[in-house]
Structure formats: structure tokens, C-alpha cells
């Protein structure tokens, strides 16, 4: 499946970013092949308001079926609900470790 | 005759805006001028607590987009692209409105070439208007809890106050120098800044002076709780060329009366004198300054 992961850097060795709406990058990853795309989140990082909502729009538009994030603000959580995209807690891990943990079902839901 | 509009503001909260605005309104009214007191602190209005006030309420509403009323063309993002505020987004191929970000401009509705968006009114607060037991009009606004649109309710309150056609309009501003203060202060004839002789008082006075200059307003300062605090407000005002138009002494009796919801002009032996003197000090300054303000 296709998932989005908040990332500080542009490869799988990077750490999961410590924010969702203003994350530096989203890595959109195929969990089977581990092929991935690097999406810059500059527009939402620089926006004064609505960055969480903008980030949801961004990853929903890319077809992400789940997102791995450190934590979520209320506006982002609401938008993810509308977009039907579940979020999982992955703070403090590298992107690669977060994806492995997600595949093993070890990550908890952020928005239960 | 054009009404004289005096705004009472301060940077720091709790310096005495409402104390000054309410008592000054009574004092001016007793000089046989028609007065309207306008409580623009719509997040925490309290002027009405000092009067008996029979109010007529009107709801304040803003238009919010709703829809789509049919199928959107695939891949269309016209509404989303028209919005400067990120308040309408495309999720699952449909526009979704985020009301707290919406500035009610209607651009998205205009931009939709399929005509699938419409505007519906939603309530954000109310205004209340009526006579007080002191014989002048009070107009106040109140923002609904959980809503963000303070300036909208402030604009509605000022419009409603304008209908009173009083000779003198006294506006009690919300604290601070942000959107709510600007909505209250723009296009008034004089800005009376309430301060106190403390470090915070001076710091926040400086922010208000900067705002007042940005809005092109003639200004004066009244020092409240004069005699307490160690900061030299007079030295600052002198350097900046801003007149000190009055001082209220640090007097526990004032605080005690205020806490009981009483007017200083009624219940303190010197109250009437303080506020009629304040008005004398202000009136000629304001009239002198008025021709320099361009009409809107």
C-alpha cells in the first residue's frame, strides 16, 4: 500500500520529522517495494495558518492511504478524518524503521 | 454635526480602560451632551455591568460557503485556488470548507464555474443596544464562545452605535494592539491611552503609540493608579511629544467601588471632578485635531 511519512530529509535513513503540518518533507512510500517519492512541504511550512489542513490535502492528493507522523494538532486530525486517512505514531524513529514497524502492526493510532 | 469619536485603549490589560470609558461617558452626559458608549471588547464586554440597561439584541452573521450542490468536474480546483486563506480544500475530490479560516469574502463562490457553491449565514455573535439608567445609549457586542471573528462583531457594534447619532461617541477598546484593537480604533478622532507607572504599563504603551501613529490618530495619555509604580511615564511622553491629559490617583477606594460595579463619578467624593476635568482637558484638544483627520 501507499503511505506518507513525515521526514526531516529526503531518504529512508532520515528521521521522522517532529511536526506534521510543517514537516520538511513527506516521503510517499510503497510499503511492498519500498519505492518512494520525495515531496517538499515548503508551502505549508511557510504558511501562517492552516498548515495542518494543507498537509492533509497534499498527501490525500498523492493517494496516501495512511500517514506516519509524530503527533497531530486538532485541525490536522479533523482533516484526516474527512479524508479517511488513518494516522500512526512514529515520532523518534527513522523513516525506514517507522515503515518496518508499521508493516509489523506495531505502531499505535494517533487518532483513534 | 459630525459626532466626536473618542477611543479609550491600552496595551496592557487591566490598566483602567473600562473605568475611564464608563465614568467619562457619565460625566460628559451630565454636561448635557448626547453620548453613546460603545463596548468594543467583544470577547469580554463589561461596560454594561455598571448600568441598568434595557437592551435590544441583534444577531451578527457571516456568510460561509457550502456545497457542492452537485458533482464537481474531475480534477477541478478553482474554488481552492481562489481562496487566499486556505479555507477551502479539495479532499476526496470534493471541496471541504474550514470555517475558522474562512474570511467570508465569497471568492470561492465567484470562482466556481459550475455554480456548485452557495453562501449560508452562520451566527458569530450579537450586538445589544439600549438606554442606560444614566440617560445615554450603550451599544455593546459579544462574540460567541468558540468563534474567531472578533473584528466582524466589532464592526457590527460600531455600525449600530453610529445609528444613535450622538454628539460624543466613546469607544471602550479591547486590550492590546492586534486585529480587535485596530477594528475598534481605525477612523476615530482621538485615542486616549490608559497606562500605569510600571514596566509592563510603559512597554505596552509604547506598542499602542506605534499603533496610533500607524493609524494616524491624535493621542493623549491618562496615567491611572498614579503614585504607585516607579516608572517615569511623563519622561517618555515628553520625549515622544504625547500630552498627558489626566491622572487618576492610586486610591483603594476606587478599586473597591469598581469591584462592586459602582461608578466612581457617583460614589467617590472626587470622582465627578476628576472626570469633568478630564473631559475639559480632552475636548479642546480633540476639536483642534479634528480638521486634520480626513473624512471617510
Short mmCIF file of C-alpha atoms in Angstrom, two decimals:
data_model
loop_
_atom_site.label_atom_id
_atom_site.label_comp_id
_atom_site.label_asym_id
_atom_site.label_seq_id
_atom_site.Cartn_x
_atom_site.Cartn_y
_atom_site.Cartn_z
CA UNK A 1 0.00 0.00 0.00
CA UNK A 2 0.97 3.64 -0.37
CA UNK A 3 1.74 5.56 2.81
CA UNK A 4 3.09 9.04 3.59
CA UNK A 5 5.75 9.60 6.26
CA UNK A 6 6.79 12.94 7.77
CA UNK A 7 10.51 13.27 7.17
CA UNK A 8 13.35 15.63 8.04
CA UNK A 9 15.31 14.53 4.98
CA UNK A 10 14.87 13.10 1.50
CA UNK A 11 15.66 9.41 2.00
CA UNK A 12 14.65 6.45 4.15
CA UNK A 13 17.56 6.93 6.57
CA UNK A 14 16.21 10.34 7.61
CA UNK A 15 14.44 10.76 10.94
CA UNK A 16 10.69 11.20 11.15
CA UNK A 17 10.12 14.98 11.42
CA UNK A 18 8.83 16.25 14.75
CA UNK A 19 5.87 18.08 13.22
CA UNK A 20 3.10 17.08 10.81
CA UNK A 21 1.74 20.28 9.24
CA UNK A 22 5.14 21.93 8.99
CA UNK A 23 7.23 18.82 8.29
CA UNK A 24 10.09 19.44 5.87
CA UNK A 25 9.19 16.56 3.54
CA UNK A 26 6.68 13.82 3.02
CA UNK A 27 8.11 10.56 1.72
CA UNK A 28 5.34 8.73 -0.13
CA UNK A 29 6.33 5.08 0.05
CA UNK A 30 5.08 1.83 -1.49
CA UNK A 31 5.25 -0.49 1.52
CA UNK A 32 5.82 -3.58 -0.66
CA UNK A 33 8.59 -2.38 -2.97
CA UNK A 34 9.89 0.42 -0.73
CA UNK A 35 9.98 2.68 -3.80
CA UNK A 36 9.39 6.22 -2.68
CA UNK A 37 8.80 9.79 -3.83
CA UNK A 38 10.11 12.89 -2.01
CA UNK A 39 7.52 15.66 -1.68
CA UNK A 40 8.61 19.02 -0.36
CA UNK A 41 6.23 20.63 2.14
CA UNK A 42 7.55 24.21 1.80
CA UNK A 43 4.19 25.83 1.07
CA UNK A 44 2.68 24.59 4.33
CA UNK A 45 5.88 25.27 6.27
CA UNK A 46 5.75 28.91 5.21
CA UNK A 47 2.01 29.43 5.56
CA UNK A 48 0.78 31.47 8.52
CA UNK A 49 -2.37 29.43 9.07
CA UNK A 50 -3.89 26.14 8.01
CA UNK A 51 -0.65 24.21 7.52
CA UNK A 52 -2.06 21.01 9.03
CA UNK A 53 -5.05 21.12 6.71
CA UNK A 54 -2.81 21.92 3.75
CA UNK A 55 -0.57 18.95 4.57
CA UNK A 56 -3.60 16.63 4.61
CA UNK A 57 -4.71 17.99 1.25
CA UNK A 58 -1.22 17.40 -0.10
CA UNK A 59 -0.93 13.74 0.95
CA UNK A 60 -4.57 12.97 0.11
CA UNK A 61 -3.97 14.31 -3.38
CA UNK A 62 -1.00 11.93 -3.72
CA UNK A 63 -3.17 8.94 -2.86
CA UNK A 64 -1.68 8.15 0.55
CA UNK A 65 -3.76 5.51 2.38
CA UNK A 66 -2.15 6.12 5.79
CA UNK A 67 0.29 8.60 7.33
CA UNK A 68 3.10 8.10 9.85
CA UNK A 69 3.52 11.24 11.96
CA UNK A 70 4.96 12.34 15.31
CA UNK A 71 1.71 13.88 16.58
CA UNK A 72 -1.31 15.78 15.23
CA UNK A 73 -2.95 19.09 16.01
CA UNK A 74 -6.77 19.19 16.12
CA UNK A 75 -7.23 20.82 12.71
CA UNK A 76 -5.00 18.23 11.01
CA UNK A 77 -6.75 15.39 12.85
CA UNK A 78 -10.14 16.66 11.68
CA UNK A 79 -9.00 16.96 8.08
CA UNK A 80 -7.51 13.43 8.12
CA UNK A 81 -10.86 12.11 9.35
CA UNK A 82 -12.64 13.84 6.46
CA UNK A 83 -10.09 12.42 4.03
CA UNK A 84 -10.39 8.94 5.64
CA UNK A 85 -6.63 8.63 6.16
CA UNK A 86 -5.57 6.91 9.41
CA UNK A 87 -2.51 8.27 11.24
CA UNK A 88 0.07 6.26 13.21
CA UNK A 89 2.56 7.42 15.84
CA UNK A 90 6.14 7.26 14.57
CA UNK A 91 7.98 10.01 16.41
CA UNK A 92 11.67 9.46 17.18
CA UNK A 93 12.22 6.72 14.56
CA UNK A 94 13.99 6.79 11.22
CA UNK A 95 11.64 6.63 8.24
CA UNK A 96 12.88 3.11 7.40
CA UNK A 97 12.30 1.82 10.96
CA UNK A 98 8.90 3.50 11.08
CA UNK A 99 7.82 1.76 7.86
CA UNK A 100 9.03 -1.63 9.17
CA UNK A 101 7.22 -1.13 12.46
CA UNK A 102 4.07 -0.10 10.57
CA UNK A 103 4.23 -3.25 8.43
CA UNK A 104 4.52 -5.38 11.59
CA UNK A 105 1.44 -3.63 13.05
CA UNK A 106 3.46 -2.21 15.97
CA UNK A 107 2.56 1.46 15.61
CA UNK A 108 -0.35 2.91 17.61
CA UNK A 109 -3.09 5.02 16.04
CA UNK A 110 -2.76 8.76 16.65
CA UNK A 111 -6.40 9.48 16.04
CA UNK A 112 -8.42 6.61 17.44
CA UNK B 1 -22.85 67.78 13.14
CA UNK B 2 -20.27 65.03 12.88
CA UNK B 3 -20.07 63.04 16.13
CA UNK B 4 -16.83 63.27 18.04
CA UNK B 5 -15.34 59.78 18.37
CA UNK B 6 -13.04 59.14 21.34
CA UNK B 7 -11.47 55.71 21.78
CA UNK B 8 -10.15 54.56 25.14
CA UNK B 9 -7.45 51.91 24.78
CA UNK B 10 -4.35 50.48 26.38
CA UNK B 11 -1.72 47.94 25.51
CA UNK B 12 -1.69 46.22 28.85
CA UNK B 13 -4.98 44.79 30.10
CA UNK B 14 -6.32 45.89 33.45
CA UNK B 15 -4.95 49.44 33.31
CA UNK B 16 -8.39 51.05 33.55
CA UNK B 17 -9.96 51.43 30.08
CA UNK B 18 -13.46 50.48 31.22
CA UNK B 19 -13.12 52.57 34.38
CA UNK B 20 -12.28 55.60 32.27
CA UNK B 21 -14.75 54.93 29.44
CA UNK B 22 -17.79 54.36 31.65
CA UNK B 23 -17.16 57.22 34.05
CA UNK B 24 -16.23 59.64 31.29
CA UNK B 25 -19.45 58.77 29.45
CA UNK B 26 -21.47 59.67 32.53
CA UNK B 27 -19.52 62.89 33.11
CA UNK B 28 -19.96 64.06 29.51
CA UNK B 29 -23.63 63.15 29.56
CA UNK B 30 -24.07 65.37 32.64
CA UNK B 31 -22.62 68.27 30.64
CA UNK B 32 -25.77 67.95 28.52
CA UNK B 33 -24.23 66.33 25.51
CA UNK B 34 -25.80 63.28 23.85
CA UNK B 35 -23.43 60.36 24.39
CA UNK B 36 -23.18 56.81 23.10
CA UNK B 37 -20.86 54.46 24.96
CA UNK B 38 -19.65 51.61 22.72
CA UNK B 39 -18.21 48.48 24.31
CA UNK B 40 -15.93 47.03 21.61
CA UNK B 41 -14.28 44.44 23.86
CA UNK B 42 -16.50 41.78 22.30
CA UNK B 43 -14.62 38.85 23.84
CA UNK B 44 -15.19 40.11 27.39
CA UNK B 45 -17.62 43.05 27.42
CA UNK B 46 -18.16 44.56 30.86
CA UNK B 47 -19.35 48.16 30.46
CA UNK B 48 -22.97 47.04 30.91
CA UNK B 49 -22.20 45.78 34.41
CA UNK B 50 -22.09 49.38 35.67
CA UNK B 51 -25.56 50.34 34.45
CA UNK B 52 -29.14 49.26 34.32
CA UNK B 53 -29.50 48.56 30.66
CA UNK B 54 -32.58 47.52 28.72
CA UNK B 55 -31.11 46.03 25.61
CA UNK B 56 -32.36 45.16 22.16
CA UNK B 57 -30.38 42.26 20.71
CA UNK B 58 -29.41 41.69 17.07
CA UNK B 59 -27.57 38.64 15.79
CA UNK B 60 -24.30 39.08 13.86
CA UNK B 61 -23.88 36.61 11.00
CA UNK B 62 -21.25 35.98 8.35
CA UNK B 63 -21.61 34.11 5.05
CA UNK B 64 -19.83 30.76 4.80
CA UNK B 65 -19.65 28.72 1.61
CA UNK B 66 -21.49 25.41 1.46
CA UNK B 67 -21.63 22.70 -1.16
CA UNK B 68 -21.02 21.22 -3.61
CA UNK B 69 -24.64 21.06 -4.68
CA UNK B 70 -23.74 18.55 -7.38
CA UNK B 71 -20.81 16.63 -8.90
CA UNK B 72 -17.61 18.63 -9.25
CA UNK B 73 -15.77 18.33 -12.58
CA UNK B 74 -12.93 15.85 -12.11
CA UNK B 75 -9.66 17.50 -11.08
CA UNK B 76 -11.22 20.96 -10.72
CA UNK B 77 -9.57 23.14 -8.06
CA UNK B 78 -10.99 26.57 -8.96
CA UNK B 79 -12.52 27.28 -5.54
CA UNK B 80 -9.44 26.11 -3.70
CA UNK B 81 -7.14 28.20 -5.89
CA UNK B 82 -9.29 31.32 -5.40
CA UNK B 83 -9.01 31.19 -1.62
CA UNK B 84 -6.21 33.27 -0.09
CA UNK B 85 -6.71 31.74 3.32
CA UNK B 86 -6.55 28.00 2.68
CA UNK B 87 -10.11 27.75 3.99
CA UNK B 88 -11.48 25.58 1.19
CA UNK B 89 -9.57 22.46 0.19
CA UNK B 90 -10.18 19.51 -2.10
CA UNK B 91 -10.36 16.22 -0.19
CA UNK B 92 -11.65 13.02 -1.84
CA UNK B 93 -12.36 15.10 -4.93
CA UNK B 94 -14.81 17.40 -3.13
CA UNK B 95 -14.38 20.89 -1.67
CA UNK B 96 -14.30 20.98 2.14
CA UNK B 97 -14.70 24.30 3.98
CA UNK B 98 -12.78 25.09 7.17
CA UNK B 99 -14.93 27.84 8.76
CA UNK B 100 -12.34 29.14 11.22
CA UNK B 101 -10.00 30.03 8.36
CA UNK B 102 -12.75 31.49 6.15
CA UNK B 103 -12.75 35.29 5.84
CA UNK B 104 -16.23 35.38 4.25
CA UNK B 105 -15.01 37.06 1.06
CA UNK B 106 -17.06 34.93 -1.37
CA UNK B 107 -14.15 34.50 -3.80
CA UNK B 108 -14.59 30.70 -3.98
CA UNK B 109 -18.29 31.01 -4.80
CA UNK B 110 -17.48 33.51 -7.55
CA UNK B 111 -14.66 31.33 -8.90
CA UNK B 112 -16.77 28.17 -9.24
CA UNK B 113 -17.72 27.99 -12.92
CA UNK B 114 -20.04 25.06 -12.23
CA UNK B 115 -22.15 27.09 -9.77
CA UNK B 116 -21.93 24.39 -7.10
CA UNK B 117 -21.17 26.59 -4.09
CA UNK B 118 -23.61 28.77 -2.21
CA UNK B 119 -23.26 31.03 0.82
CA UNK B 120 -25.18 30.42 4.03
CA UNK B 121 -25.21 32.74 7.04
CA UNK B 122 -23.76 31.49 10.28
CA UNK B 123 -24.02 33.25 13.61
CA UNK B 124 -20.80 34.55 15.19
CA UNK B 125 -22.14 36.82 17.93
CA UNK B 126 -24.59 39.57 18.74
CA UNK B 127 -24.90 43.28 19.40
CA UNK B 128 -27.08 44.82 22.11
CA UNK B 129 -28.26 48.40 22.20
CA UNK B 130 -30.38 50.43 24.55
CA UNK B 131 -30.62 53.23 27.08
CA UNK B 132 -28.88 53.23 30.42
CA UNK B 133 -30.29 54.49 33.69
CA UNK B 134 -27.82 57.41 33.37
CA UNK B 135 -29.75 58.62 30.32
CA UNK B 136 -27.37 57.84 27.48
CA UNK B 137 -27.16 54.99 24.98
CA UNK B 138 -24.97 51.95 25.43
CA UNK B 139 -24.13 49.70 22.48
CA UNK B 140 -22.14 46.52 23.05
CA UNK B 141 -21.03 43.48 21.10
CA UNK B 142 -20.38 39.95 22.21
CA UNK B 143 -18.53 37.29 20.23
CA UNK B 144 -19.92 33.77 20.67
CA UNK B 145 -17.69 31.45 22.68
CA UNK B 146 -15.62 29.33 20.28
CA UNK B 147 -15.89 31.73 17.37
CA UNK B 148 -12.92 33.62 15.96
CA UNK B 149 -14.43 36.64 14.22
CA UNK B 150 -13.98 39.42 16.79
CA UNK B 151 -13.39 42.20 14.21
CA UNK B 152 -16.65 41.27 12.44
CA UNK B 153 -18.63 41.68 15.65
CA UNK B 154 -16.74 44.90 16.46
CA UNK B 155 -17.62 46.35 13.04
CA UNK B 156 -21.29 45.44 13.59
CA UNK B 157 -21.18 47.08 17.04
CA UNK B 158 -19.67 50.29 15.67
CA UNK B 159 -22.25 50.41 12.86
CA UNK B 160 -25.07 50.01 15.33
CA UNK B 161 -23.58 52.74 17.53
CA UNK B 162 -23.38 55.05 14.51
CA UNK B 163 -27.17 54.88 14.22
CA UNK B 164 -27.51 56.66 17.58
CA UNK B 165 -26.36 59.99 16.10
CA UNK B 166 -24.94 61.13 19.42
CA UNK B 167 -22.70 64.20 19.75
CA UNK B 168 -20.00 62.21 21.52
CA UNK B 169 -19.12 58.54 20.93
CA UNK B 170 -16.86 56.90 23.50
CA UNK B 171 -15.43 53.55 22.41
CA UNK B 172 -14.12 51.15 25.06
CA UNK B 173 -11.44 49.17 23.21
CA UNK B 174 -10.27 45.61 23.86
CA UNK B 175 -6.74 45.36 25.29
CA UNK B 176 -3.71 45.01 23.06
CA UNK B 177 -2.63 46.18 19.65
CA UNK B 178 -3.89 43.36 17.40
CA UNK B 179 -6.81 42.94 14.96
CA UNK B 180 -9.52 43.63 17.54
CA UNK B 181 -7.88 46.86 18.69
CA UNK B 182 -7.36 48.02 15.09
CA UNK B 183 -11.02 47.31 14.25
CA UNK B 184 -12.03 49.49 17.21
CA UNK B 185 -9.56 52.33 16.66
CA UNK B 186 -9.47 52.95 12.93
CA UNK B 187 -11.30 56.11 11.92
CA UNK B 188 -11.76 57.72 15.33
CA UNK B 189 -10.95 61.34 16.21
CA UNK B 190 -8.77 60.81 19.26
CA UNK B 191 -7.03 57.93 21.01
CA UNK B 192 -6.90 58.14 24.80
CA UNK B 193 -4.33 55.68 26.11
CA UNK B 194 -4.66 54.46 29.68
CA UNK B 195 -1.41 53.46 31.33
CA UNK B 196 0.21 52.93 34.72
CA UNK B 197 3.69 53.66 36.05
CA UNK B 198 5.01 50.11 35.75
CA UNK B 199 7.46 48.44 33.39
CA UNK B 200 4.67 46.47 31.67
CA UNK B 201 2.50 49.58 31.52
CA UNK B 202 5.19 51.56 29.73
CA UNK B 203 6.20 48.72 27.43
CA UNK B 204 2.64 48.16 26.24
CA UNK B 205 2.03 51.93 25.98
CA UNK B 206 4.90 52.10 23.50
CA UNK B 207 3.21 49.43 21.35
CA UNK B 208 -0.04 51.40 21.38
CA UNK B 209 1.73 54.65 20.47
CA UNK B 210 3.23 52.85 17.47
CA UNK B 211 -0.24 51.61 16.50
CA UNK B 212 -1.75 55.05 16.96
CA UNK B 213 0.90 56.60 14.73
CA UNK B 214 0.32 53.90 12.13
CA UNK B 215 -3.39 54.75 12.14
CA UNK B 216 -2.68 58.50 12.05
CA UNK B 217 -4.54 59.22 15.30
CA UNK B 218 -4.06 62.19 17.61
CA UNK B 219 -3.22 60.74 21.04
CA UNK B 220 -3.16 61.57 24.72
CA UNK B 221 -2.29 59.58 27.82
CA UNK B 222 -4.04 59.22 31.14
CA UNK B 223 -1.97 57.75 33.96
CA UNK B 224 -4.02 55.53 36.24
CA UNK B 225 -3.01 54.43 39.75
CA UNK B 226 -0.73 57.47 39.79
CA UNK B 227 1.57 57.37 42.78
CA UNK B 228 2.19 53.64 42.65
CA UNK B 229 4.89 52.19 40.43
CA UNK B 230 8.31 53.66 39.79
CA UNK B 231 8.44 54.20 36.03
CA UNK B 232 8.55 57.78 34.74
CA UNK B 233 5.70 57.87 32.20
CA UNK B 234 5.96 61.67 31.99
CA UNK B 235 9.54 61.47 30.73
CA UNK B 236 8.51 59.03 27.98
CA UNK B 237 5.53 61.17 26.95
CA UNK B 238 7.65 64.31 26.89
CA UNK B 239 10.26 62.65 24.66
CA UNK B 240 7.56 61.37 22.31
CA UNK B 241 5.55 64.58 22.21
CA UNK B 242 2.38 62.97 23.59
CA UNK B 243 0.36 65.01 26.08
CA UNK B 244 -0.61 63.62 29.46
CA UNK B 245 -4.25 64.68 29.63
CA UNK B 246 -5.03 63.39 33.10
CA UNK B 247 -4.02 61.37 36.14
CA UNK B 248 -6.11 59.20 38.43
CA UNK B 249 -4.55 58.63 41.84
CA UNK B 250 -3.74 55.27 43.36
CA UNK B 251 -6.68 55.04 45.74
CA UNK B 252 -8.01 51.82 47.21
CA UNK B 253 -11.47 53.32 47.36
CA UNK B 254 -11.56 53.45 43.56
CA UNK B 255 -10.74 49.76 43.30
CA UNK B 256 -13.28 48.85 45.98
CA UNK B 257 -16.07 50.79 44.25
CA UNK B 258 -15.19 49.39 40.83
CA UNK B 259 -15.20 45.85 42.18
CA UNK B 260 -18.75 46.43 43.42
CA UNK B 261 -19.86 47.62 40.00
CA UNK B 262 -20.21 51.23 41.08
CA UNK B 263 -19.42 54.32 39.08
CA UNK B 264 -16.63 56.46 40.52
CA UNK B 265 -18.43 59.64 39.46
CA UNK B 266 -21.38 58.61 41.64
CA UNK B 267 -19.74 57.04 44.65
CA UNK B 268 -16.33 58.67 45.18
CA UNK B 269 -16.25 62.22 46.62
CA UNK B 270 -13.77 63.42 43.99
CA UNK B 271 -15.00 61.24 41.12
CA UNK B 272 -17.21 63.80 39.42
CA UNK B 273 -14.44 66.40 39.45
CA UNK B 274 -11.79 64.04 38.04
CA UNK B 275 -13.85 63.09 35.04
CA UNK B 276 -15.27 66.51 34.19
CA UNK B 277 -11.69 67.83 34.33
CA UNK B 278 -10.57 65.00 32.08
CA UNK B 279 -13.24 65.95 29.57
CA UNK B 280 -12.22 69.64 29.69
CA UNK B 281 -8.64 68.59 29.07
CA UNK B 282 -9.69 66.43 26.13
CA UNK B 283 -12.41 68.38 24.40
CA UNK B 284 -10.42 71.30 23.01
CA UNK B 285 -7.54 69.02 22.01
CA UNK B 286 -9.91 66.76 20.11
CA UNK B 287 -11.67 69.61 18.32
CA UNK B 288 -8.29 71.14 17.38
CA UNK B 289 -7.14 67.82 15.99
CA UNK B 290 -10.33 67.00 14.08
CA UNK B 291 -9.87 69.05 10.87
CA UNK B 292 -6.61 67.16 10.24
CA UNK B 293 -8.46 63.82 10.09
CA UNK B 294 -9.74 63.22 6.59
CA UNK B 295 -13.36 62.17 6.33
CA UNK B 296 -14.06 58.60 5.22
#
